[in-house]
Tab-separated table of N, CA and C in Angstrom:
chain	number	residue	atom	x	y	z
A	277	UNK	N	30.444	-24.904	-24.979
A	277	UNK	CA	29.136	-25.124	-24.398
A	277	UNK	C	29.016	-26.577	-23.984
A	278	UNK	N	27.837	-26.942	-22.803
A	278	UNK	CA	27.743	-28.356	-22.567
A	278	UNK	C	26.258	-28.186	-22.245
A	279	UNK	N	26.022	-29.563	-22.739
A	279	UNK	CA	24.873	-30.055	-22.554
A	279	UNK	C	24.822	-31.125	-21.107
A	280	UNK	N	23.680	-30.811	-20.517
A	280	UNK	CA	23.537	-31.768	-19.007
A	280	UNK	C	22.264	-32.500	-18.792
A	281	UNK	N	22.210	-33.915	-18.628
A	281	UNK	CA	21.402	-34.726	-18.945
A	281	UNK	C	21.393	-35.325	-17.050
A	282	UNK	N	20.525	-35.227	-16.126
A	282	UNK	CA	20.513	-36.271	-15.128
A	282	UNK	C	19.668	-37.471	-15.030
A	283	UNK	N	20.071	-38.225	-14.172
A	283	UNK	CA	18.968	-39.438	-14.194
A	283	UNK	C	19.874	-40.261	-12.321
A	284	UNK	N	18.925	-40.830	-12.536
A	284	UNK	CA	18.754	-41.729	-11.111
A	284	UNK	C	18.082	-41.483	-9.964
A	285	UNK	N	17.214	-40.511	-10.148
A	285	UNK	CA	16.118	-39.594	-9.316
A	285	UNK	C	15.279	-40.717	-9.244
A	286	UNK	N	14.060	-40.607	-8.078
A	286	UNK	CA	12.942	-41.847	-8.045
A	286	UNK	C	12.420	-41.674	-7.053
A	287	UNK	N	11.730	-42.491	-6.136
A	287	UNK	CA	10.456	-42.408	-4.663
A	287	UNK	C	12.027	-43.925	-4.409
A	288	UNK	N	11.682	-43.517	-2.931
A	288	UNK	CA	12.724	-44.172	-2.049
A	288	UNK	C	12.154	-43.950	-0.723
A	289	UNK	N	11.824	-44.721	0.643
A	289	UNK	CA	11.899	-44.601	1.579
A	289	UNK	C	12.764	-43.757	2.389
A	290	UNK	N	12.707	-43.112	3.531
A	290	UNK	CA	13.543	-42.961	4.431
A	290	UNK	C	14.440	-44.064	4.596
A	291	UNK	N	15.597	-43.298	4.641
A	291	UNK	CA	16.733	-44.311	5.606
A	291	UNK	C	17.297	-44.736	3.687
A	292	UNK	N	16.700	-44.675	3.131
A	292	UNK	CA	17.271	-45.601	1.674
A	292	UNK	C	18.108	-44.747	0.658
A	293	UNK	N	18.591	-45.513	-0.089
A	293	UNK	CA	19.904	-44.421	-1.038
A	293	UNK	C	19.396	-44.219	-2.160
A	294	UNK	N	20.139	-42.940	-3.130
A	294	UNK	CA	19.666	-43.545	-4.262
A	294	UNK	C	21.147	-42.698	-4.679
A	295	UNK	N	21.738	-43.404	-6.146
A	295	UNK	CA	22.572	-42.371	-7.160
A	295	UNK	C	22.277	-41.773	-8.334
A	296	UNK	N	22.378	-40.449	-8.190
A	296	UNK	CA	22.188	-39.441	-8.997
A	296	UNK	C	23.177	-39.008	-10.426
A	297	UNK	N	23.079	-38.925	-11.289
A	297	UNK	CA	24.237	-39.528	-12.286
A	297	UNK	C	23.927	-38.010	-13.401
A	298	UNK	N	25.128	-37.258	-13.896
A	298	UNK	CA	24.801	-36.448	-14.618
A	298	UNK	C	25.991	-36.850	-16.072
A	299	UNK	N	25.120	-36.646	-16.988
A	299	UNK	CA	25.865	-37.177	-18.115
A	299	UNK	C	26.159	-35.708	-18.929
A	300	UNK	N	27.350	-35.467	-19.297
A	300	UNK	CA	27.145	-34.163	-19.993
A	300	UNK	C	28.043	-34.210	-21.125
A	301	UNK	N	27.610	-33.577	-22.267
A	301	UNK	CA	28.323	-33.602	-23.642
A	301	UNK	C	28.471	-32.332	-24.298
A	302	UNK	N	29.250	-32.477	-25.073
A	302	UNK	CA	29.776	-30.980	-25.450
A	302	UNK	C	31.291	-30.928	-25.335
A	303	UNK	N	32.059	-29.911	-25.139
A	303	UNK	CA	33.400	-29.487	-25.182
A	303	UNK	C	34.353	-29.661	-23.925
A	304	UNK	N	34.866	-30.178	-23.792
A	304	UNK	CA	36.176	-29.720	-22.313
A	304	UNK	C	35.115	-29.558	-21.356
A	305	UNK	N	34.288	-31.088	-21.131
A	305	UNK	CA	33.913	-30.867	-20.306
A	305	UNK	C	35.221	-31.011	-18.450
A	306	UNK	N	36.142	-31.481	-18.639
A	306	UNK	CA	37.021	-31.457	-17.692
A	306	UNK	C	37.684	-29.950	-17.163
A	307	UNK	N	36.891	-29.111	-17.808
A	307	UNK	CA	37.553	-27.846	-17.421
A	307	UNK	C	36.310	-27.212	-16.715
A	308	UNK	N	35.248	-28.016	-16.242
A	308	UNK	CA	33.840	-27.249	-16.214
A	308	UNK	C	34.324	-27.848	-14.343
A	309	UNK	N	34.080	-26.756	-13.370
A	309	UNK	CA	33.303	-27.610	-11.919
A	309	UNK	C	32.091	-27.853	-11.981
A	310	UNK	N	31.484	-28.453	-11.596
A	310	UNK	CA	30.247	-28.999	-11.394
A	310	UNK	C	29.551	-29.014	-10.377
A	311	UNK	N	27.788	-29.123	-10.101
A	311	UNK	CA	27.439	-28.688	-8.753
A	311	UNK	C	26.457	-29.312	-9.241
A	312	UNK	N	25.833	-29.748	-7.895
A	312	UNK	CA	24.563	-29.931	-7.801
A	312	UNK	C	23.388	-29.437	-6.890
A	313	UNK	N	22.311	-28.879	-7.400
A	313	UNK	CA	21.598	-28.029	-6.083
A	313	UNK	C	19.903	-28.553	-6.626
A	314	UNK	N	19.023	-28.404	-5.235
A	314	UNK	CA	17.926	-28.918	-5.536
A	314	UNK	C	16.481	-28.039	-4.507
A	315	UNK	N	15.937	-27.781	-5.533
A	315	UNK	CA	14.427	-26.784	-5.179
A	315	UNK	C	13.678	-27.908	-5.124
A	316	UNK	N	12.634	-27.000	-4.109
A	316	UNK	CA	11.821	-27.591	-3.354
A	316	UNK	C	10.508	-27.513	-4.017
A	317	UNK	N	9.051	-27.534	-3.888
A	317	UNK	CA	7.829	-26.599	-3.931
A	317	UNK	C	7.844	-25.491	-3.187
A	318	UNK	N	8.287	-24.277	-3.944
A	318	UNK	CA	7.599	-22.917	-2.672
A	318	UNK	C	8.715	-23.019	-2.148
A	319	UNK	N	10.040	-23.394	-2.349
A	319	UNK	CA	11.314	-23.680	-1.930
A	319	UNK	C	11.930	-22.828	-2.975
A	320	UNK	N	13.573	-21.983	-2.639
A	320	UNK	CA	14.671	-21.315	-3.643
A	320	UNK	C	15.424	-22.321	-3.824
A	321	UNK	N	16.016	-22.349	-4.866
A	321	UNK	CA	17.077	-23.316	-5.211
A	321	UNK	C	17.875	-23.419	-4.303
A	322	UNK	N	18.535	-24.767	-3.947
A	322	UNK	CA	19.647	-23.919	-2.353
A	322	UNK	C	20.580	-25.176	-3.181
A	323	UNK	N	21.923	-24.702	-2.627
A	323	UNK	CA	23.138	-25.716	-2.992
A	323	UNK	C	23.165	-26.944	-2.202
A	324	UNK	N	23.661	-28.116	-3.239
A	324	UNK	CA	23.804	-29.480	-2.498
A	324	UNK	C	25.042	-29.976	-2.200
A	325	UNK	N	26.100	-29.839	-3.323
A	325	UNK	CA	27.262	-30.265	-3.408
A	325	UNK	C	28.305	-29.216	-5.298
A	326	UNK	N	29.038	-29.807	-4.611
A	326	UNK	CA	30.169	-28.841	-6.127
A	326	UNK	C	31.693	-30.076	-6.063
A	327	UNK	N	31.506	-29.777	-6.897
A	327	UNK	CA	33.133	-30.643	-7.191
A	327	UNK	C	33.905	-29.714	-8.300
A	328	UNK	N	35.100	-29.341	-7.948
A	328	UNK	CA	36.428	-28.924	-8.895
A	328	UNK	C	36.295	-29.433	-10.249
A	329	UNK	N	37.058	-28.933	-11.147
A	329	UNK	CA	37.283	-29.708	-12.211
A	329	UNK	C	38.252	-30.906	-12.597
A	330	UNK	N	38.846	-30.687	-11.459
A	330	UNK	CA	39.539	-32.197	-11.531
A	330	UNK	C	39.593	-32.598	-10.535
A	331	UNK	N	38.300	-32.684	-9.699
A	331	UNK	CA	38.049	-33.464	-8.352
A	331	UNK	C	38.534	-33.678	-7.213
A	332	UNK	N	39.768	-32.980	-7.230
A	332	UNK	CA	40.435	-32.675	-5.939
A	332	UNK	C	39.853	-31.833	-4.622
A	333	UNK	N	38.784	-30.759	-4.771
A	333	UNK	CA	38.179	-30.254	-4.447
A	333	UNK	C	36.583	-30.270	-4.303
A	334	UNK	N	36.143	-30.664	-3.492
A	334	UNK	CA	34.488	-30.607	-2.928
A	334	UNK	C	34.081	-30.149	-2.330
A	335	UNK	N	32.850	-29.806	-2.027
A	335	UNK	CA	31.722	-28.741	-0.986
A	335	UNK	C	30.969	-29.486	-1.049
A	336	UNK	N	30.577	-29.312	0.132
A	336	UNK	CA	28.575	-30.347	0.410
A	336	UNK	C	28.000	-29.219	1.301
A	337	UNK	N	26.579	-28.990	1.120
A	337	UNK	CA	25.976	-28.508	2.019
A	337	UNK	C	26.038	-29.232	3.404
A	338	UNK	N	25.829	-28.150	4.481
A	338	UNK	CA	25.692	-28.652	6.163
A	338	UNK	C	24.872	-29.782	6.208
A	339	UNK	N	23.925	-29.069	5.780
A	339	UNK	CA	22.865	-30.176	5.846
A	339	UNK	C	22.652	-31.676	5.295
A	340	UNK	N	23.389	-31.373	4.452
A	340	UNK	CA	23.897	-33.470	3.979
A	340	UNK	C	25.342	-33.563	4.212
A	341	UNK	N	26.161	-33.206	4.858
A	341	UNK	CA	27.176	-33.602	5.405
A	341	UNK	C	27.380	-34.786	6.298
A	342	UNK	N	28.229	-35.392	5.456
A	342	UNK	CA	28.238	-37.133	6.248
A	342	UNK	C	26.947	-38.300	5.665
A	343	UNK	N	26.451	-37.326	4.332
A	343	UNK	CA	25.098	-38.621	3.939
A	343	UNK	C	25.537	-38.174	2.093
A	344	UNK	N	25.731	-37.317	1.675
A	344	UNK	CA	25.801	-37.403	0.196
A	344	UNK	C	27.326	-37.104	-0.113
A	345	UNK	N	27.522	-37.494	-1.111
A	345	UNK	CA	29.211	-37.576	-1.529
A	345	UNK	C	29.137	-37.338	-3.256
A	346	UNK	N	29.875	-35.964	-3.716
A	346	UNK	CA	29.801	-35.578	-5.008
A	346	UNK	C	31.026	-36.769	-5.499
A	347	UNK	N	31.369	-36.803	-6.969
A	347	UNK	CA	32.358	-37.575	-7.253
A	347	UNK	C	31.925	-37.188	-8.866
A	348	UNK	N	33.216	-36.996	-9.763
A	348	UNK	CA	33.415	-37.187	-11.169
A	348	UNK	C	34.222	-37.722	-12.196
A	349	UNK	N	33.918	-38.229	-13.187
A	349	UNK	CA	34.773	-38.804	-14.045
A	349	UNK	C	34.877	-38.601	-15.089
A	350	UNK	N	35.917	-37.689	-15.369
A	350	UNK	CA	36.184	-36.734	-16.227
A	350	UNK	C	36.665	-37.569	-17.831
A	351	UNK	N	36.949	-39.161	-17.888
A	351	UNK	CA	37.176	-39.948	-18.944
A	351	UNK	C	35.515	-40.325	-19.828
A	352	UNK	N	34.628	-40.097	-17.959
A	352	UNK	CA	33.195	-40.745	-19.217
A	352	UNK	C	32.500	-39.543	-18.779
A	353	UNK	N	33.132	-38.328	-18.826
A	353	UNK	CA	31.823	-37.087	-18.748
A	353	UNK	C	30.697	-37.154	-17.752
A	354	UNK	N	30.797	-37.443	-16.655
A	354	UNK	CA	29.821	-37.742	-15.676
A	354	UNK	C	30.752	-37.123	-14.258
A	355	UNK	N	29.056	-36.862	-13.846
A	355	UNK	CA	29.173	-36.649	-12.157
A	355	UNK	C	28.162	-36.976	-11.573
A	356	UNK	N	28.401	-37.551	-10.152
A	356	UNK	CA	27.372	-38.651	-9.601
A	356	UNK	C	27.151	-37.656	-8.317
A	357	UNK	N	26.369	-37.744	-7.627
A	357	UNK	CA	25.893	-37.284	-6.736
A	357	UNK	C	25.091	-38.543	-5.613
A	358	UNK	N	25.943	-39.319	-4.564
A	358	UNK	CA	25.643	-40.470	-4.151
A	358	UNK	C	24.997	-39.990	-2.627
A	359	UNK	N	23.200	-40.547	-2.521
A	359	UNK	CA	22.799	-39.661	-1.565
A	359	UNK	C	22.416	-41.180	-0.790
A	360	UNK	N	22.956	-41.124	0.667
A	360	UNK	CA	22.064	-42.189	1.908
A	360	UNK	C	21.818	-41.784	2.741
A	361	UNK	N	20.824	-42.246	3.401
A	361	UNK	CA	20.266	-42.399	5.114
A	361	UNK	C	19.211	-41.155	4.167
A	362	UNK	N	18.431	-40.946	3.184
A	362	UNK	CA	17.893	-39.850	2.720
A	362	UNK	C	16.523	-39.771	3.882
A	363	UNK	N	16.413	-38.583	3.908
A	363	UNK	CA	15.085	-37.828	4.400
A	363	UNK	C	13.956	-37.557	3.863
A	364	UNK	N	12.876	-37.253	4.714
A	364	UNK	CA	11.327	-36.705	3.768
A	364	UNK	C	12.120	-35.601	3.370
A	365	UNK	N	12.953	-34.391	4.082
A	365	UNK	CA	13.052	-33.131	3.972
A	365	UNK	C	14.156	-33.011	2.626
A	366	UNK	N	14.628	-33.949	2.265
A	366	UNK	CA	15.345	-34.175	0.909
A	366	UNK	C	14.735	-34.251	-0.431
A	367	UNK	N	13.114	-34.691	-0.508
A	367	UNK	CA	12.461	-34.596	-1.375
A	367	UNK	C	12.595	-32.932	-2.387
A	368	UNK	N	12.885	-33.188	-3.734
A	368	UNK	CA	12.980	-31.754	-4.541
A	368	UNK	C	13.305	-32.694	-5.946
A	369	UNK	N	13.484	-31.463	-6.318
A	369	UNK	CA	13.802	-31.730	-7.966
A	369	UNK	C	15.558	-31.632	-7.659
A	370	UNK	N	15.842	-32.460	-8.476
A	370	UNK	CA	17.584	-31.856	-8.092
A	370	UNK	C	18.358	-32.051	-9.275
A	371	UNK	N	19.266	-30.697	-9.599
A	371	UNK	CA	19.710	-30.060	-11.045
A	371	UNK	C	21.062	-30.030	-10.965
A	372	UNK	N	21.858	-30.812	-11.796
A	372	UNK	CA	22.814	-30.514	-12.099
A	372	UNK	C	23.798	-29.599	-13.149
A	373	UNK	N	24.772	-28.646	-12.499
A	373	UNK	CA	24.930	-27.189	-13.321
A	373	UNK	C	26.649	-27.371	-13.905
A	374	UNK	N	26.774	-26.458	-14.353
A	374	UNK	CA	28.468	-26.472	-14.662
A	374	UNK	C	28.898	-25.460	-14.895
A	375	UNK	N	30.204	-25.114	-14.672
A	375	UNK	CA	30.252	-23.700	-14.605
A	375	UNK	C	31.991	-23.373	-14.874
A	376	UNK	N	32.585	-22.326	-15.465
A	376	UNK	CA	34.151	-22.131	-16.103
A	376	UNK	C	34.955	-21.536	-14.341
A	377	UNK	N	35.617	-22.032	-14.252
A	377	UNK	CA	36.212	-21.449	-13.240
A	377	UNK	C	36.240	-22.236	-11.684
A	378	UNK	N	36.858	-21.642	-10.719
A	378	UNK	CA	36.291	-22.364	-9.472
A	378	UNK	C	35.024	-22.809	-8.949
A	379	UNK	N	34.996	-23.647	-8.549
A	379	UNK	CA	33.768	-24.321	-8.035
A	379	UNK	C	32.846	-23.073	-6.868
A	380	UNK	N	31.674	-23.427	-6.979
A	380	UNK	CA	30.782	-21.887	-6.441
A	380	UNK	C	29.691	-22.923	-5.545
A	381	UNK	N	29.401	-22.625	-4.320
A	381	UNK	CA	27.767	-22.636	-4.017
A	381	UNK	C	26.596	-21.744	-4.124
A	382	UNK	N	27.154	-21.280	-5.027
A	382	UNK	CA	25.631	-19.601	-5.758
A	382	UNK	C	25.591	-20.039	-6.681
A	383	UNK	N	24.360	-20.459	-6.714
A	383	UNK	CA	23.531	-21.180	-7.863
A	383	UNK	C	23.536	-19.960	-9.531
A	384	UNK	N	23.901	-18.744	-9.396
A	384	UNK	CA	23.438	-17.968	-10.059
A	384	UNK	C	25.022	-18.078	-10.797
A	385	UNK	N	26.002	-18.394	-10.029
A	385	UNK	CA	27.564	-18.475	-10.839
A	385	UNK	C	27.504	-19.706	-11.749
A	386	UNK	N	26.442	-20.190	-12.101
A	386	UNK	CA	26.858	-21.499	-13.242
A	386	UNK	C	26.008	-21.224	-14.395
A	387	UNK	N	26.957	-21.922	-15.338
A	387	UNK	CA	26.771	-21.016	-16.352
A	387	UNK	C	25.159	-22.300	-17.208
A	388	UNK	N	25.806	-23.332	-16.901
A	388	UNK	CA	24.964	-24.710	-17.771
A	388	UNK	C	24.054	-25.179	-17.265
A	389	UNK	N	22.688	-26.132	-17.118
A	389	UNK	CA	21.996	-26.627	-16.037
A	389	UNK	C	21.285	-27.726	-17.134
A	390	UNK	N	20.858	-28.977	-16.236
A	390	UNK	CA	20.062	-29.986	-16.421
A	390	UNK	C	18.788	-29.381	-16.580
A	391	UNK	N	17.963	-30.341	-16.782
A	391	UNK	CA	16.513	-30.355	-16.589
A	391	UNK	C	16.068	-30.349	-15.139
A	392	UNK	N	16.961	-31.180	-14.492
A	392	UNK	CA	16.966	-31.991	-13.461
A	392	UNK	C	15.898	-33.233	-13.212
A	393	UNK	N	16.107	-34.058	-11.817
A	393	UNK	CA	15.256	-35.018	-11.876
A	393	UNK	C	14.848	-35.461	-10.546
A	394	UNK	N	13.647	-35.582	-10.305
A	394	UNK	CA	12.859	-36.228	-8.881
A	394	UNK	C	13.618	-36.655	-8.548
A	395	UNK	N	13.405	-36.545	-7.060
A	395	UNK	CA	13.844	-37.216	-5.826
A	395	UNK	C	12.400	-37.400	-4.933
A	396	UNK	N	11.817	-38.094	-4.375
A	396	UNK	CA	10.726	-38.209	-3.507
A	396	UNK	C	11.348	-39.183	-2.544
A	397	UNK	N	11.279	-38.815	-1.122
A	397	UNK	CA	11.370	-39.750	0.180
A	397	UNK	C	10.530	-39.682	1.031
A	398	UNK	N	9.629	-41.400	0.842
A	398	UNK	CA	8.443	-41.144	1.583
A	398	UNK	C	9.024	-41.528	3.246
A	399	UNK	N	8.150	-41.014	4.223
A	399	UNK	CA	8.638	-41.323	5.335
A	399	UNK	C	8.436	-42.850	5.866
């Protein structure tokens, strides 16, 4: 089992960055892929990004392609989720999951999840 803790969520302008940082504890976590996906208000959870378990492998949604970049480090149990040029339409809660096996963008294939944590981008 793993436990998933995020942080680096906050209010940020358009055009401005922020990094998203998931800390997770528990067992082998290097055998877990990891993902990150983020609901809206009145919004379904939709996928953001996924990384492999040993990082060779990534997915980003269309829609942040060329602005967010997954990345993990499997020595300090973390995965970052590094978002720029952010949008109003990026504003959500955003949750980081983990999951046994290949990396998935169906939110419903992971097995672990954060709390997650704000994101707000005012225009």
């Amino acid at each position: 089992q793993v436990q998933l803790v995020e942080s680096g969520g906050g209010l940020v302008q358009a055009g401005g960055s922020l990094r998203l940082t998931c800390a997770a504890s528990g067992r082998s976590f290097s055998t877990y892929a990891m993902g990150w996906f983020c609901q809206a208000p009145g919004k379904e959870r939709e996928f953001v990004a996924a990384i492999s378990w040993g990082g060779a492998r990534t997915d980003v949604a269309d829609s942040v392609k060329g602005r967010f970049t997954i990345s993990r480090d499997n020595a300090k149990n973390t995965v970052s989720l590094q978002m720029n040029s952010l949008q109003p339409e990026d504003t959500a809660v955003y949750y980081c999951a983990a999951k046994t096996g290949t990396l998935s963008t169906t939110w419903s294939s992971y097995n672990y999840w954060g709390l997650g944590t704000q994101v707000t981008v005012s225009s």
